Short mmCIF file of C-alpha atoms in Angstrom, two decimals:
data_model
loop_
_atom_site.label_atom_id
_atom_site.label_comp_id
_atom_site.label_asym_id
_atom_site.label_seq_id
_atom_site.Cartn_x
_atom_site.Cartn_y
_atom_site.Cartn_z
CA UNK Q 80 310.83 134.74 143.91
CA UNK Q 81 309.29 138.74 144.04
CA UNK Q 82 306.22 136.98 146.06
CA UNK Q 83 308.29 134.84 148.44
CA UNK Q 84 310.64 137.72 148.95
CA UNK Q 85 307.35 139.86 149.53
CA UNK Q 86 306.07 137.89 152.35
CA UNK Q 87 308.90 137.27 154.44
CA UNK Q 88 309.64 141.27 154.30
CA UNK Q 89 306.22 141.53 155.36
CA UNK Q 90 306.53 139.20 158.06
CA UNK Q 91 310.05 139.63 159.85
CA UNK Q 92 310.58 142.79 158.92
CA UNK Q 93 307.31 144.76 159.61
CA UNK Q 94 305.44 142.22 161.40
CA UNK Q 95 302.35 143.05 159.28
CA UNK Q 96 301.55 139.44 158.63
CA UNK Q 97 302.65 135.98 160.24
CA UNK Q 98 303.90 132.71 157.84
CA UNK Q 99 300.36 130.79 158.48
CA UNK Q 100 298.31 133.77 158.17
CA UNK Q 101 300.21 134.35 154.42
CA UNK Q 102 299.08 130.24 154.16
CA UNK Q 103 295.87 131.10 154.80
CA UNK Q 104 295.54 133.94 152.28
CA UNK Q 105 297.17 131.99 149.55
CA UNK Q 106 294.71 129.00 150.26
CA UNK Q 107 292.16 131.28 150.11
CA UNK Q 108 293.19 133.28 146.77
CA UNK Q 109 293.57 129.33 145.20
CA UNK Q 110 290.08 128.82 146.09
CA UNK Q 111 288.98 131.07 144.26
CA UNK Q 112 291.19 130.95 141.02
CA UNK Q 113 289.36 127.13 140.98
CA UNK Q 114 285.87 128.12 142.06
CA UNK Q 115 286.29 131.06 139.01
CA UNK Q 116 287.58 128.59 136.61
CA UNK Q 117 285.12 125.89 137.21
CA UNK Q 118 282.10 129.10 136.86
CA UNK Q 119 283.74 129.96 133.55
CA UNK Q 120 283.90 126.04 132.51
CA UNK Q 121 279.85 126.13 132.92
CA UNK Q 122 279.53 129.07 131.08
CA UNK Q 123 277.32 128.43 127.82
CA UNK Q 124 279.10 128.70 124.82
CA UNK Q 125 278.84 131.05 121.72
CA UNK Q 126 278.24 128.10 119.29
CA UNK Q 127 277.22 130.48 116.45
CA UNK Q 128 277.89 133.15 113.99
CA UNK Q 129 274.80 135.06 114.99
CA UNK Q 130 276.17 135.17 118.42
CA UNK Q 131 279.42 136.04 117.55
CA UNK Q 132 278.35 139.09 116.12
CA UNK Q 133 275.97 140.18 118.94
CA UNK Q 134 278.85 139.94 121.31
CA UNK Q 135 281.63 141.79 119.38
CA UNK Q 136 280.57 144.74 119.65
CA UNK Q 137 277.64 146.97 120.89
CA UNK Q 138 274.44 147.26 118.97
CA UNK Q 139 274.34 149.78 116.19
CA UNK Q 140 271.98 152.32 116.36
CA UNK Q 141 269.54 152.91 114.14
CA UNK Q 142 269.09 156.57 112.12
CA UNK Q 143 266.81 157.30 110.22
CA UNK Q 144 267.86 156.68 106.26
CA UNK Q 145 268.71 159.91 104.00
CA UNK Q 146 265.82 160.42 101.37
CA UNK Q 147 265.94 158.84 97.60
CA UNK Q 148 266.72 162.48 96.71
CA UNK Q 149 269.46 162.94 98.81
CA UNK Q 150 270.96 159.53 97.97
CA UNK Q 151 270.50 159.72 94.00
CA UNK Q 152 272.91 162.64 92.69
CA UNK Q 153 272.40 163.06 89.09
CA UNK Q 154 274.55 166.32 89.21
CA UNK Q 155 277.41 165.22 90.56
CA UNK Q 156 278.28 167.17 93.88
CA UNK Q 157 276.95 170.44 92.71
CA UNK Q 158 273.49 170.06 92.16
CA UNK Q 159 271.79 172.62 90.08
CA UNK Q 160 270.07 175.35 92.47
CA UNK Q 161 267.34 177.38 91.92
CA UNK Q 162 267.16 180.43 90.41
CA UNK Q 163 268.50 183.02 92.99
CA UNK Q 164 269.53 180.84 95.60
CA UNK Q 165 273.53 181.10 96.86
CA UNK Q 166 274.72 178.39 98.88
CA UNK Q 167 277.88 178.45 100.47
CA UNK Q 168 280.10 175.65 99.35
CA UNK Q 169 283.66 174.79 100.42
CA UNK Q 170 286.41 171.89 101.04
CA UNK Q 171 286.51 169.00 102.71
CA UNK Q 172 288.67 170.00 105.71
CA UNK Q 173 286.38 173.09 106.33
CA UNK Q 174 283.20 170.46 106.85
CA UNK Q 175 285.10 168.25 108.91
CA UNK Q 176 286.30 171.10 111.22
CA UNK Q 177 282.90 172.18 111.47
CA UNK Q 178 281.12 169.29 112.26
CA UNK Q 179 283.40 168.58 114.90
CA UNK Q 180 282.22 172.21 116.62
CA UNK Q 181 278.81 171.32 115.78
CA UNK Q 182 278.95 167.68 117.54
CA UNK Q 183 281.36 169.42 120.87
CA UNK Q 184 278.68 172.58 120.84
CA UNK Q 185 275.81 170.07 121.18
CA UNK Q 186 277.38 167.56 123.78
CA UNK Q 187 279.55 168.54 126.59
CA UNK Q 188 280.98 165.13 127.13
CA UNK Q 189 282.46 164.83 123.81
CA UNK Q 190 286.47 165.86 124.59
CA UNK Q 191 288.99 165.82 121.32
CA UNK Q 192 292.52 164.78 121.72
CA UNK Q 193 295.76 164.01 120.02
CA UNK Q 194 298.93 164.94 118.79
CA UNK Q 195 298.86 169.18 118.10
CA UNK Q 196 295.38 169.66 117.91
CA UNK Q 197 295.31 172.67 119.95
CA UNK Q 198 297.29 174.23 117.27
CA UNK Q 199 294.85 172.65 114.80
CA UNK Q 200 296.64 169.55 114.01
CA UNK Q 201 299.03 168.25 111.39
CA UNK Q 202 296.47 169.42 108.74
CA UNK Q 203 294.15 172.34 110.81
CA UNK Q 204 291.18 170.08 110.63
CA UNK Q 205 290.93 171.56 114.76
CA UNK Q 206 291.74 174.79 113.85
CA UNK Q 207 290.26 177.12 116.15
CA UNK Q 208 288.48 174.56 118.36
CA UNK Q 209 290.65 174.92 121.72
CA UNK Q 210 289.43 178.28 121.75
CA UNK Q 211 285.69 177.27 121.04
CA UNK Q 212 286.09 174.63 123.70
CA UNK Q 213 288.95 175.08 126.64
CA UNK Q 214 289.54 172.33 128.16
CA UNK Q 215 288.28 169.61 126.07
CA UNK Q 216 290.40 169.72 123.33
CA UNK Q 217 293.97 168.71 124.65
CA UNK Q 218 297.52 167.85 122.84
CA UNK Q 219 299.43 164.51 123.73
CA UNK Q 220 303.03 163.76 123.35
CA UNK Q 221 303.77 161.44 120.23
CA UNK Q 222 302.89 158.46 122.15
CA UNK Q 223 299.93 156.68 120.28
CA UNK Q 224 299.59 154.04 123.36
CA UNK Q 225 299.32 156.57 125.56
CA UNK Q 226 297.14 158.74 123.88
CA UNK Q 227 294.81 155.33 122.81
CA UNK Q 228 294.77 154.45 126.86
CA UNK Q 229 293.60 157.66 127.83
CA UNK Q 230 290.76 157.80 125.49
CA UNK Q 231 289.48 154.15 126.58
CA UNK Q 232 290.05 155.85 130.29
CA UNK Q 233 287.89 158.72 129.16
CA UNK Q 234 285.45 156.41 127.49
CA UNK Q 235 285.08 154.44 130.64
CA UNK Q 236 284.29 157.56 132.70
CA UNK Q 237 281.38 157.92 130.35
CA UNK Q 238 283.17 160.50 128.17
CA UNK Q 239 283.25 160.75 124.03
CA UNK Q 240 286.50 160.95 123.20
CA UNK Q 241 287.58 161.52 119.51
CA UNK Q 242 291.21 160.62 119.35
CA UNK Q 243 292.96 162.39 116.31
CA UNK Q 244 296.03 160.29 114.90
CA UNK Q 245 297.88 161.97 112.25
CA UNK Q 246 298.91 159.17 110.05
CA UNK Q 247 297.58 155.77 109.40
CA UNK Q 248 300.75 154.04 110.07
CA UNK Q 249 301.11 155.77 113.47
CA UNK Q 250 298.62 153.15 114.55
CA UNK Q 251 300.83 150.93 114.18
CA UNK Q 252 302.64 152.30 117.02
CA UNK Q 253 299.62 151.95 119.45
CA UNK Q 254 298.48 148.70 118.34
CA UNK Q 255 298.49 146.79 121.56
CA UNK Q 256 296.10 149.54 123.13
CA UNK Q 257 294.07 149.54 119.67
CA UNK Q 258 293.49 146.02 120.50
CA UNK Q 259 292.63 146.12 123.89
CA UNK Q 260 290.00 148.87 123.54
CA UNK Q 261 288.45 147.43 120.63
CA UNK Q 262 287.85 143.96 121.70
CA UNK Q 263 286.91 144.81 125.34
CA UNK Q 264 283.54 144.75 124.40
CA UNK Q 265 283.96 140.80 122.95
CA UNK Q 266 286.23 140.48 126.55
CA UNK Q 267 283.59 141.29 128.74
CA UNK Q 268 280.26 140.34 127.02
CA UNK Q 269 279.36 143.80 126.39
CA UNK Q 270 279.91 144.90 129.87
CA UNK Q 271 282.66 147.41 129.37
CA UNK Q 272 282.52 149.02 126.01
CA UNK Q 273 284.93 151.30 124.75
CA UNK Q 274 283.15 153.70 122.57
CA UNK Q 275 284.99 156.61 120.65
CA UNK Q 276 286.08 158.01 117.34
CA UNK Q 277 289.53 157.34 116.00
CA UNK Q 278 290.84 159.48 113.55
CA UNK Q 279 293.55 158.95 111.12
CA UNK Q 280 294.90 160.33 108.27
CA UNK Q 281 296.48 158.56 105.09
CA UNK Q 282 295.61 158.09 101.49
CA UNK Q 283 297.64 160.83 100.05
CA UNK Q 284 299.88 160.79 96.98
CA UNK Q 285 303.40 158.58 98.73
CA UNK Q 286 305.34 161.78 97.56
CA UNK Q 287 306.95 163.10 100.97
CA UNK Q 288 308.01 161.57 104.15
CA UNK Q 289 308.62 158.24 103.81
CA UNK Q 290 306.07 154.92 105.10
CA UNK Q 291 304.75 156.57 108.51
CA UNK Q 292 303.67 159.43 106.22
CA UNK Q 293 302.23 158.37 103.33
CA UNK Q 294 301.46 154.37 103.92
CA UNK Q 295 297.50 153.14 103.30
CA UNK Q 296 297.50 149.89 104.59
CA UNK Q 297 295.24 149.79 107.28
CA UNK Q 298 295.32 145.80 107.88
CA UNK Q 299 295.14 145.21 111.39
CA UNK Q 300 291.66 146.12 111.75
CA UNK Q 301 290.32 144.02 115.16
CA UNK Q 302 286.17 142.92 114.20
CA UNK Q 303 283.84 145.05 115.82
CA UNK Q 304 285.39 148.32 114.60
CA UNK Q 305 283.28 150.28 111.76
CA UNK Q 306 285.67 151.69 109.37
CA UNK Q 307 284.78 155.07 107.21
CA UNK Q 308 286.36 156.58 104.33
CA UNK Q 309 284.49 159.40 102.82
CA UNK Q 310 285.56 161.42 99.59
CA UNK Q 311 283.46 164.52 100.30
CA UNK Q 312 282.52 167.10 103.25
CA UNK Q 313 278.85 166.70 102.44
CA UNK Q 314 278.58 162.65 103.20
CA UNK Q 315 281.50 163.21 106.04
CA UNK Q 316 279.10 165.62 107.69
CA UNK Q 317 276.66 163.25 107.46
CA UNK Q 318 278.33 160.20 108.39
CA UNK Q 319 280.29 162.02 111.12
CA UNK Q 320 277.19 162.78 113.19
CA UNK Q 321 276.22 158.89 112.86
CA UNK Q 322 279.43 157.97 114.09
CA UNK Q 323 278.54 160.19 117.28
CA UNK Q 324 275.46 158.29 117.86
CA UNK Q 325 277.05 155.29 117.53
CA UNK Q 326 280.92 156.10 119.23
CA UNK Q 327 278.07 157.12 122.19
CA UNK Q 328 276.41 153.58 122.37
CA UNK Q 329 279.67 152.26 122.82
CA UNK Q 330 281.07 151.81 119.07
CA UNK Q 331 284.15 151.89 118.29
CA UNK Q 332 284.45 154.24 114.94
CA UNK Q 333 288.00 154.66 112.80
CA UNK Q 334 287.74 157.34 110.11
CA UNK Q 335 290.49 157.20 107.38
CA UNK Q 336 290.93 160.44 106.19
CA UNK Q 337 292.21 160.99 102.77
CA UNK Q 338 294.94 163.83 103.18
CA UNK Q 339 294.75 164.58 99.18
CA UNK Q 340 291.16 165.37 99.15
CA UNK Q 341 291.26 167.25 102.18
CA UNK Q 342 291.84 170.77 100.41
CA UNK Q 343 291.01 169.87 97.25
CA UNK Q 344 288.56 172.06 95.38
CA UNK Q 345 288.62 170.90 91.24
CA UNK Q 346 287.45 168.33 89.89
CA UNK Q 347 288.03 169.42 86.35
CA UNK Q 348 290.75 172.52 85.84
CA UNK Q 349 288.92 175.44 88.03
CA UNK Q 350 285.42 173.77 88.39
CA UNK Q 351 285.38 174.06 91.95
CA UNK Q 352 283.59 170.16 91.61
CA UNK Q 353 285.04 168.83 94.77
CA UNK Q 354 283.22 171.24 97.32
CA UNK Q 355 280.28 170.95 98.93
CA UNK Q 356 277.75 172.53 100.48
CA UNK Q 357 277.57 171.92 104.32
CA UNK Q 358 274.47 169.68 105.01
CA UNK Q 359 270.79 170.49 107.23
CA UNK Q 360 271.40 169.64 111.14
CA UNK Q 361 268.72 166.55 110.35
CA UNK Q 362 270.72 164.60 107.81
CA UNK Q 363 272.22 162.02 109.29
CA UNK Q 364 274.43 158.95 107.09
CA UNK Q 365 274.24 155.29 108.07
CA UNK Q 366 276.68 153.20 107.63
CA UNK Q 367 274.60 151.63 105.17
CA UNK Q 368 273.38 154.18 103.26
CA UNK Q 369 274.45 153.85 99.81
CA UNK Q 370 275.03 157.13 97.31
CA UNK Q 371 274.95 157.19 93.30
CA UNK Q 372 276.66 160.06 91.44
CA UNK Q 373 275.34 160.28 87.79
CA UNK Q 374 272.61 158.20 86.01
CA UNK Q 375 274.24 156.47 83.03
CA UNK Q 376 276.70 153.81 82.55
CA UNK Q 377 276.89 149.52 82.59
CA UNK Q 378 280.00 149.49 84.75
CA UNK Q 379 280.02 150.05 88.21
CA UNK Q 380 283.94 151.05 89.86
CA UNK Q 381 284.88 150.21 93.71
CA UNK Q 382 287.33 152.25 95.36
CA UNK Q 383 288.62 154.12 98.22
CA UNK Q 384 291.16 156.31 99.19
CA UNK Q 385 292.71 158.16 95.76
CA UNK Q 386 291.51 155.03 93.87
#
């Protein structure tokens, strides 16, 4: 027995504690265990959905919702400007890059790690950041429990971590941690939230590397974790700096990046349909907010990811 073996070490050979004083202690540690227990037993209950939901996971934040206008796209992605007016438009991975500057520039407690992003990552989404921001944006070893227990350490020290993970299925490999941050909140009755931003990447086409590369199943989602998937920079922007507000409250926010639309600029042959212009610093994306491309049609199509 380690704890027998412990005691008598500590008594005969360094005569830091005698047999009845070890008594004592143990007596007193059982007291406690009960005295716990029996506080727990009288505990009230959660007896009700409601209350299930209060307690799993902090309070979402409210922002205030886009405008009809912005909500309602009749022109598909490229609305039609006025006459004479340029407007800089580009790819997905260019918006996310720059909204993570925007949200790091704004908030010095918002740190970005993971696997190679001070070289930019496995797809340059951090390109350039490290450089932007020494110091807060720092590469881990392959090791997603590792890099997951650091950013609920970081979190706890009142930090903003945004934890880049470069494929889906590498969550699988931190899924113990996953767990424990997530549900913390439910553990201790909203006492020690975990709030951050997880980032991972899947969704592509399944044509290179095998299941940790190109697998979508994300299916061991905990409750209390908001889940994004966004198609475009312009609602990532948006939704991105909502997750902020919310990853601050304490949230816990998992975007699932879709590595095929990342760089993708067509639509249509050489339309250029899939870029976006980069959105005002006041628009802001709930996770509720709803937007409708085009105006005609009886069918409506739900889908994520490459459909």
């Amino acid at each position: 027995d380690v704890v027998a073996s412990g005691i008598v070490q500590a008594a005969e050979q360094f005569n830091a504690i005698t047999y009845s004083e070890a008594r004592d202690r143990f007596e007193e540690i059982g007291e406690m265990v009960r005295d716990s227990f029996d506080m727990a037993a009288e505990e009230p209950k959660i007896s009700s959905r409601d209350e299930m939901l209060e307690r799993v996971s902090q309070p979402m934040v409210s922002v205030t919702q886009l405008p009809a206008e912005k909500l309602v796209c009749t022109d598909g992605l490229q609305p039609k400007l006025s006459k004479g007016k340029r407007e800089k438009r580009d790819v997905l991975r260019k918006h996310m890059t720059r909204v993570i500057s925007e949200v790091m520039a704004k908030d010095n407690k918002i740190v970005y790690i993971g696997e190679d992003v001070e070289h930019g990552g496995y797809y340059l989404v951090t390109d350039g950041l490290v450089k932007k921001f020494p110091g807060r944006v720092i590469d881990f070893p392959p090791d997603e429990t590792t890099l997951l227990g650091a950013a609920m350490g970081f979190s706890q020290t009142g930090l903003t971590p945004i934890i880049e993970i470069p494929y889906s299925k590498y969550l699988d490999c931190g899924a113990d941690m996953f767990y424990e941050l997530a549900i913390s909140n439910w553990l201790t009755n909203g006492q020690c939230p975990n709030g951050m931003i997880i980032r991972v990447q899947g969704f592509d086409r399944g044509i290179f590397g095998g299941n940790f590369h190109t697998h979508n199943m994300i299916s061991h989602i905990p409750p209390g974790v908001d889940m994004m998937c966004y198609s475009n920079g312009e609602d990532y922007v948006r939704g991105f700096r909502n997750a902020i507000i919310q990853a601050r409250s304490g949230r816990v926010v998992v975007f699932v990046d879709c590595t095929n639309l990342l760089n993708l600029r067509h639509l249509h042959e050489k339309d250029r349909g899939w870029e976006t212009a980069y959105p005002g610093e006041d628009e802001v994306m709930s996770f509720h907010d709803v937007r409708q491309f085009g105006d005609s049609g009886k069918h409506l199509i739900v889908t994520y990811g490459n459909g």
